[in-house]
Coordinates of C-alpha atoms and ligand atoms in Angstrom, one line a residue:
M1 CA 19.1 24.1 3.8
R2 CA 16.7 25.2 6.5
Y3 CA 14.0 22.6 6.4
R4 CA 14.2 18.9 5.7
R5 CA 11.5 16.3 5.5
P6 CA 11.0 14.5 8.9
K7 CA 13.2 11.5 9.4
G8 CA 11.7 8.3 8.0
T9 CA 9.5 10.1 5.5
A10 CA 9.8 10.4 1.7
D11 CA 8.9 12.9 -1.0
I12 CA 7.3 11.2 -4.0
L13 CA 8.4 13.3 -6.9
P14 CA 6.8 13.6 -10.4
D15 CA 9.3 11.1 -11.8
D16 CA 8.4 8.5 -9.1
A17 CA 4.7 9.2 -9.1
P18 CA 3.8 7.1 -12.2
R19 CA 5.2 4.0 -10.5
W20 CA 3.0 4.7 -7.5
R21 CA 0.0 5.4 -9.6
H22 CA 0.6 2.1 -11.5
V23 CA 0.7 0.1 -8.3
E24 CA -2.4 1.9 -6.9
S25 CA -4.5 1.6 -10.1
T26 CA -3.6 -2.1 -10.4
F27 CA -4.7 -2.6 -6.8
R28 CA -8.0 -0.8 -7.5
D29 CA -8.6 -2.9 -10.6
I30 CA -7.9 -6.2 -8.8
C31 CA -10.1 -5.2 -5.9
A32 CA -13.0 -4.4 -8.2
R33 CA -12.6 -7.8 -9.9
F34 CA -12.9 -9.4 -6.4
G35 CA -15.9 -7.3 -5.4
Y36 CA -14.1 -5.1 -2.8
G37 CA -15.3 -1.5 -2.4
E38 CA -13.1 1.4 -1.5
I39 CA -13.3 2.9 2.0
R40 CA -11.5 6.2 3.0
T41 CA -11.3 6.9 6.7
P42 CA -9.8 9.9 8.5
I43 CA -6.1 10.1 8.9
F44 CA -6.5 10.3 12.6
E45 CA -8.8 8.5 15.1
D46 CA -9.4 8.5 18.8
T47 CA -6.3 7.1 20.4
D48 CA -8.5 4.7 22.4
L49 CA -9.6 2.9 19.2
F50 CA -6.0 1.7 18.6
I51 CA -5.3 0.9 22.2
R52 CA -8.4 -1.2 22.6
S53 CA -8.1 -3.0 19.3
V54 CA -4.4 -3.4 18.6
G55 CA -3.6 -4.0 22.3
E56 CA -1.9 -1.9 25.0
E57 CA 1.2 -4.1 25.3
T58 CA 2.0 -4.3 21.5
D59 CA 5.0 -2.5 20.0
I60 CA 2.6 -0.4 18.0
V61 CA 0.7 1.0 20.9
S62 CA 3.5 1.1 23.5
K63 CA 6.2 2.6 21.3
E64 CA 5.2 3.6 17.8
M65 CA 2.0 5.7 17.7
Y66 CA 1.9 9.4 16.7
T67 CA -0.4 10.6 19.4
F68 CA -1.3 14.2 20.2
D69 CA -3.9 16.1 22.1
D70 CA -6.1 18.4 19.9
K71 CA -7.2 21.9 21.0
G72 CA -10.2 20.3 22.6
G73 CA -8.1 18.1 24.8
R74 CA -9.0 14.9 23.0
S75 CA -6.2 12.3 22.5
Q76 CA -5.9 11.6 18.8
T77 CA -3.6 9.2 16.9
L78 CA -2.5 9.2 13.3
R79 CA -3.6 6.0 11.5
A80 CA -1.3 3.5 13.2
E81 CA -2.7 0.5 11.2
G82 CA -5.5 0.0 8.7
T83 CA -7.9 -2.5 10.2
A84 CA -9.1 -0.7 13.3
P85 CA -10.3 2.4 11.4
A86 CA -12.0 0.3 8.8
V87 CA -13.8 -1.7 11.5
R88 CA -14.7 1.5 13.3
A89 CA -16.3 2.9 10.1
F90 CA -18.0 -0.4 9.4
I91 CA -19.7 -0.3 12.8
E92 CA -20.5 3.4 12.8
N93 CA -22.0 3.5 9.4
Q94 CA -24.0 0.3 10.0
M95 CA -22.5 -1.2 6.8
Q96 CA -23.7 -4.6 7.9
G97 CA -27.4 -3.8 7.5
Q98 CA -29.9 -6.3 8.8
D99 CA -28.2 -9.5 7.5
T100 CA -25.3 -10.2 10.0
E101 CA -23.9 -12.9 7.8
R102 CA -23.7 -10.7 4.7
L103 CA -20.1 -10.5 3.5
V104 CA -18.9 -6.8 3.4
R105 CA -15.7 -6.4 1.5
L106 CA -13.6 -3.2 1.8
F107 CA -10.2 -2.0 0.5
Y108 CA -8.1 1.0 1.2
L109 CA -5.0 2.7 0.0
A110 CA -3.7 4.8 2.9
P111 CA -0.7 6.2 4.8
I112 CA 0.2 4.5 8.0
F113 CA 2.2 6.3 10.7
R114 CA 4.6 4.6 13.1
Y115 CA 7.5 5.9 15.1
D116 CA 9.7 3.0 14.0
R117 CA 13.5 2.8 13.4
P118 CA 13.7 3.7 9.7
Q119 CA 14.9 0.8 7.6
A120 CA 14.7 -0.4 4.0
G121 CA 11.2 0.1 2.7
R122 CA 10.0 1.0 6.2
Y123 CA 9.1 4.6 6.9
R124 CA 7.5 6.5 9.7
Q125 CA 4.9 7.4 7.1
H126 CA 4.5 4.4 4.9
H127 CA 1.6 3.4 2.6
Q128 CA -0.5 0.4 2.7
A129 CA -2.9 -1.3 0.3
G130 CA -5.3 -3.3 2.4
M131 CA -8.5 -5.3 2.4
E132 CA -11.0 -6.4 5.0
A133 CA -13.7 -9.0 4.6
L134 CA -16.3 -8.8 7.3
G135 CA -19.2 -11.1 8.1
S136 CA -18.0 -14.6 7.4
M137 CA -16.3 -17.3 9.5
D138 CA -15.6 -19.4 6.3
P139 CA -11.9 -20.1 5.9
A140 CA -12.5 -19.9 2.1
V141 CA -12.7 -16.1 2.7
D142 CA -9.3 -16.1 4.3
A143 CA -8.0 -17.8 1.2
E144 CA -9.8 -15.3 -1.0
V145 CA -8.0 -12.3 0.5
I146 CA -4.7 -14.1 -0.1
D147 CA -5.7 -15.0 -3.7
L148 CA -6.5 -11.2 -4.2
A149 CA -3.0 -10.3 -2.9
L150 CA -1.2 -12.8 -5.0
S151 CA -3.2 -11.7 -8.1
F152 CA -2.2 -8.2 -7.3
Y153 CA 1.5 -9.1 -7.1
R154 CA 1.3 -11.1 -10.3
A155 CA -0.4 -8.2 -12.1
L156 CA 2.6 -6.1 -11.1
G157 CA 5.0 -8.7 -12.5
I158 CA 6.0 -10.0 -9.1
E159 CA 6.5 -13.8 -9.1
G160 CA 8.0 -15.9 -6.4
T161 CA 6.0 -14.6 -3.5
R162 CA 6.2 -17.0 -0.5
L163 CA 3.1 -17.5 1.7
L164 CA 3.6 -18.5 5.3
V165 CA 0.6 -19.6 7.3
N166 CA -0.2 -20.3 10.9
S167 CA -3.1 -20.3 13.3
V168 CA -3.0 -18.2 16.5
G169 CA -6.0 -19.9 18.0
C170 CA -8.9 -18.2 19.8
P171 CA -9.6 -17.0 23.4
A172 CA -10.4 -20.7 24.3
C173 CA -7.1 -22.2 23.2
A174 CA -4.5 -19.4 22.9
P175 CA -4.2 -18.4 26.6
P176 CA -3.5 -22.0 27.8
Y177 CA -0.9 -22.3 25.1
V178 CA 0.8 -19.1 26.2
D179 CA 1.1 -20.6 29.7
T180 CA 2.7 -23.7 28.1
L181 CA 5.1 -21.6 26.1
K182 CA 6.1 -19.6 29.1
D183 CA 6.7 -22.7 31.1
A184 CA 8.9 -24.1 28.3
I185 CA 11.2 -21.2 28.1
R186 CA 11.0 -19.8 31.7
D187 CA 14.4 -21.2 32.7
R188 CA 16.1 -19.4 29.9
V189 CA 14.4 -16.0 30.1
D190 CA 17.7 -14.3 31.1
E191 CA 19.2 -15.4 27.8
L192 CA 16.5 -13.8 25.7
C193 CA 17.1 -10.4 24.0
G194 CA 15.9 -7.3 26.0
D195 CA 12.8 -7.0 23.9
C196 CA 11.9 -10.6 24.4
Q197 CA 12.5 -10.4 28.2
R198 CA 9.8 -7.7 28.2
R199 CA 7.6 -9.6 25.8
F200 CA 7.8 -12.7 28.0
D201 CA 5.6 -10.9 30.5
T202 CA 3.5 -8.6 28.2
N203 CA 3.1 -10.4 24.9
P204 CA 4.8 -13.9 25.1
L205 CA 3.7 -15.1 21.6
R206 CA 5.9 -12.4 20.1
V207 CA 9.0 -14.1 21.5
L208 CA 8.3 -16.7 18.7
D209 CA 8.7 -14.2 15.9
C210 CA 11.9 -12.5 17.2
K211 CA 14.5 -12.5 14.5
K212 CA 17.5 -12.8 16.9
E213 CA 19.3 -16.1 16.6
A214 CA 19.6 -16.6 20.4
C215 CA 15.9 -16.1 20.9
R216 CA 15.1 -18.5 18.0
E217 CA 17.3 -21.1 19.5
I218 CA 15.6 -20.9 22.9
T219 CA 12.1 -21.2 21.4
A220 CA 13.1 -23.8 18.8
G221 CA 12.1 -26.8 20.9
A222 CA 9.0 -25.2 22.5
P223 CA 5.6 -26.7 22.0
I224 CA 3.7 -25.1 19.1
L225 CA 0.2 -23.6 19.1
L226 CA -0.9 -25.7 16.0
D227 CA -0.6 -28.8 18.2
E228 CA -2.7 -27.2 21.0
L229 CA -5.6 -25.7 19.0
C230 CA -9.1 -26.3 20.1
E231 CA -11.3 -28.4 17.8
E232 CA -13.0 -25.3 16.2
C233 CA -9.7 -23.7 15.5
A234 CA -8.1 -26.9 14.2
D235 CA -11.1 -27.5 11.9
H236 CA -10.9 -23.9 10.7
F237 CA -7.2 -24.2 9.9
A238 CA -7.8 -27.5 8.0
G239 CA -10.5 -25.7 6.0
F240 CA -8.2 -22.8 5.3
R241 CA -5.5 -25.2 4.0
A242 CA -8.1 -27.0 1.9
S243 CA -9.3 -23.7 0.4
L244 CA -5.7 -22.7 -0.5
D245 CA -5.2 -26.1 -2.1
A246 CA -8.5 -25.7 -4.1
L247 CA -7.1 -22.4 -5.5
G248 CA -3.7 -24.0 -6.2
I249 CA -1.9 -21.6 -3.8
S250 CA 1.2 -23.1 -2.3
Y251 CA 2.2 -22.3 1.2
E252 CA 4.5 -23.2 4.1
I253 CA 3.3 -23.7 7.6
D254 CA 5.3 -21.6 10.0
P255 CA 4.5 -21.7 13.7
R256 CA 6.5 -18.5 14.2
I257 CA 4.0 -16.4 12.3
V258 CA 2.1 -14.8 15.2
R259 CA 1.6 -11.2 14.0
G260 CA 2.1 -8.5 16.5
L261 CA -1.4 -7.4 17.2
D262 CA -3.8 -8.6 19.9
Y263 CA -6.9 -8.8 17.7
Y264 CA -5.8 -11.7 15.6
T265 CA -7.6 -15.1 16.0
K266 CA -7.2 -18.3 14.1
T267 CA -5.6 -17.6 10.7
A268 CA -2.4 -15.6 10.6
F269 CA -0.2 -15.3 7.5
E270 CA 2.7 -13.4 6.0
L271 CA 3.8 -12.8 2.4
R272 CA 7.5 -12.6 1.8
H273 CA 9.8 -12.1 -1.1
D274 CA 13.4 -13.2 -1.2
A275 CA 14.4 -10.3 -3.4
L276 CA 14.2 -8.0 -0.3
G277 CA 16.8 -9.8 1.8
A278 CA 16.4 -9.7 5.6
Q279 CA 13.4 -7.4 5.6
D280 CA 11.5 -9.7 3.3
S281 CA 7.9 -9.1 4.4
I282 CA 5.7 -7.6 1.7
G283 CA 2.3 -8.2 3.3
G284 CA 0.5 -10.0 6.0
G285 CA -2.7 -10.3 7.9
G286 CA -5.2 -12.7 9.4
R287 CA -8.5 -13.2 11.0
Y288 CA -10.0 -11.1 13.8
D289 CA -13.2 -12.6 14.9
G290 CA -13.6 -10.7 18.1
L291 CA -12.6 -7.3 16.9
V292 CA -16.0 -5.9 15.7
K293 CA -17.6 -6.8 19.0
Q294 CA -14.7 -5.4 21.0
C295 CA -15.0 -2.1 19.2
G296 CA -18.7 -1.9 20.1
G297 CA -20.3 -3.6 17.2
K298 CA -22.2 -6.9 16.8
D299 CA -20.4 -10.3 17.0
I300 CA -19.2 -10.2 13.4
P301 CA -16.1 -12.0 12.3
G302 CA -13.6 -10.7 9.8
V303 CA -10.3 -11.3 8.0
G304 CA -7.9 -8.8 6.4
L305 CA -4.6 -8.2 4.8
G306 CA -2.2 -5.3 4.5
M307 CA 0.6 -4.8 2.0
G308 CA 3.3 -2.1 2.1
I309 CA 3.5 -0.2 -1.1
E310 CA 7.1 0.9 -0.5
R311 CA 8.1 -2.8 -0.1
I312 CA 6.3 -3.7 -3.3
L313 CA 8.1 -0.9 -5.2
L314 CA 11.4 -2.2 -3.8
V315 CA 10.7 -5.8 -5.0
R316 CA 9.9 -4.5 -8.4
E317 CA 13.1 -2.5 -8.4
A318 CA 15.1 -5.6 -7.2
L319 CA 13.5 -7.7 -9.9
S320 CA 14.1 -5.0 -12.6
I321 CA 10.4 -4.9 -13.4
E322 CA 9.8 -1.8 -15.6
D323 CA 6.4 -0.4 -16.4
A324 CA 5.7 -0.4 -20.2
G325 CA 7.4 2.7 -21.7
H326 CA 5.1 5.6 -22.4
E327 CA 4.1 6.2 -25.9
R328 CA 4.7 9.7 -27.3
E329 CA 1.5 11.7 -27.0
G330 CA 0.4 15.3 -27.1
V331 CA 1.3 18.5 -28.9
F332 CA 4.1 21.0 -28.0
V333 CA 3.3 24.5 -29.3
V334 CA 6.5 26.1 -30.6
T335 CA 6.2 29.9 -31.0
L336 CA 8.9 32.0 -32.8
G337 CA 8.9 35.7 -32.4
D338 CA 6.5 38.1 -30.6
A339 CA 3.7 37.9 -33.2
A340 CA 3.4 34.2 -32.8
W341 CA 3.1 34.2 -29.0
T342 CA -0.5 35.1 -28.6
P343 CA -1.9 32.8 -31.3
G344 CA 0.3 30.0 -29.9
Y345 CA -0.8 30.7 -26.3
R346 CA -4.5 30.6 -27.5
L347 CA -3.9 27.4 -29.3
L348 CA -2.4 25.9 -26.1
H349 CA -5.6 26.7 -24.3
E350 CA -7.9 25.3 -27.1
L351 CA -6.0 22.0 -27.3
R352 CA -6.0 21.6 -23.5
A353 CA -9.8 22.4 -23.5
A354 CA -10.2 19.7 -26.2
G355 CA -8.5 17.2 -23.9
L356 CA -5.0 17.1 -25.4
H357 CA -1.8 17.0 -23.4
T358 CA -0.2 20.3 -24.5
D359 CA 2.6 22.6 -23.5
I360 CA 4.4 25.7 -24.6
D361 CA 7.8 27.3 -23.8
F362 CA 7.2 30.2 -21.6
R363 CA 10.8 31.2 -21.9
R364 CA 10.3 31.6 -25.7
R365 CA 13.7 30.2 -26.5
S366 CA 15.1 29.3 -30.0
M367 CA 13.3 26.8 -32.2
R368 CA 16.1 24.2 -31.5
A369 CA 15.7 24.6 -27.8
Q370 CA 11.9 24.3 -27.9
L371 CA 12.0 21.2 -30.1
R372 CA 14.6 19.6 -27.9
A373 CA 12.3 20.2 -24.9
A374 CA 9.4 18.8 -26.8
D375 CA 11.4 15.6 -27.6
K376 CA 12.6 15.2 -24.0
E377 CA 9.1 15.5 -22.6
G378 CA 7.8 12.8 -25.0
F379 CA 5.5 14.8 -27.1
A380 CA 4.2 13.1 -30.3
Q381 CA 3.9 16.3 -32.3
A382 CA 5.1 19.9 -32.4
V383 CA 3.2 22.7 -34.0
I384 CA 5.5 25.5 -35.1
L385 CA 4.1 29.0 -35.4
G386 CA 6.5 31.5 -36.8
E387 CA 6.1 34.9 -38.5
D388 CA 6.4 33.3 -42.0
E389 CA 3.7 30.8 -41.2
L390 CA 1.4 33.4 -39.7
A391 CA 1.8 35.6 -42.8
S392 CA 0.5 32.8 -45.0
D393 CA -2.1 31.6 -42.4
V394 CA -0.5 28.2 -41.9
A395 CA 1.4 26.3 -39.2
T396 CA 4.0 23.6 -39.5
V397 CA 3.2 20.4 -37.8
R398 CA 6.2 18.2 -37.0
D399 CA 6.0 14.5 -36.2
M400 CA 8.5 14.2 -33.3
E401 CA 9.4 10.6 -34.1
S402 CA 10.1 10.8 -37.8
G403 CA 10.8 14.6 -38.1
E404 CA 8.4 14.8 -41.0
Q405 CA 6.8 18.2 -41.4
T406 CA 3.5 19.3 -43.0
E407 CA 1.9 22.7 -43.4
I408 CA -1.6 22.9 -42.2
A409 CA -4.0 25.9 -42.7
L410 CA -4.5 27.7 -39.3
G411 CA -8.3 27.2 -39.7
Q412 CA -8.0 23.4 -39.7
L413 CA -5.1 23.2 -37.2
A414 CA -7.0 22.3 -34.0
E415 CA -9.1 19.8 -35.8
H416 CA -6.0 18.3 -37.5
L417 CA -4.1 17.9 -34.2
L418 CA -7.0 16.4 -32.4
E419 CA -7.5 13.8 -35.1
K420 CA -4.1 12.2 -34.6
Ligands
ZN501 ZN1 -9.5 -22.1 19.5
ZN502 ZN1 14.3 -11.7 21.0

């Protein structure tokens, strides 16, 4: 084999595609129900957009982006995450209008590119379903995006999703806390894993969400940000919890949920499912009140959530959730002998033009082989055109389920088949 797909990517074949379409169309339906409108942004953006929003010292920007110079010498980057492009488009297209407190709700289904170590359900090109709600500080909106996500999972048959919540504060209360955290673990920096030793200087909050046991033990007794929030952030977090309670959404508070991106403020959360084992995250997000302004827009707050479609498909597989079986539908045109080919081929065209799923055997095999193919492909009916039939101006219509056959006059054939 000469060519192989790039490492960490997947081919979605026709047998897999219906599962993807089901997840995507369910997401679109739920988003419509919640008043979110679809946005499609380019697959690449100016590199600077990701650097400025996600943060220079984050894993995404420092290690994982697919960045290239185009022929004009501009540095471009394949979509490394979903929020920055949506925010860029929101600003550029002046979606806010005159009313800066108007709630603008967006959703997207898009591939995300990250040069990551490939692991279960994690690809270098993976796909995300995401939402962004811009224009409101109200923590009820934070709970709304979570409600949307949980409704989406439930519609896909996924129960048992766990919600973990935290607050990562704001520019007033997070930096002093980071100093407190560094002081608390400074003596044991040498014992942290290599990544965390680097993070201690560049992105200390991330030391909290390291999965390594040694690192977790070192940070276990450290002060937590929830205890050091400023009054505004503490009130917001209380309001967020009250909104979740109002919707009957249960959650766990987890001070280790810090998300990896610089733009998060206040609310941070993660959705997990135990069916996935160690890589149990199926979604996450949070609030980003400074991001729009930082990207050159007005001072407009926002909150968003992203969910990995590959992970969702893995959960459904682990839980043995099957989509409803497909009903038999459509008509397979069986032609026997040379004389029957052209009338059959024309019928194929007419039935397709009339909107019916129709196929024919271009190999013109035996009747048995053609009927077997029709059965395997799930056709509801077969129409058999042979020399005997053509001689008496009829066709045999076979019900593929019962095997019952009826003769129909050729003149009424299309009408008869379309009726069913
Ligand atoms: Zn604060
Ligand atoms: Zn670590």
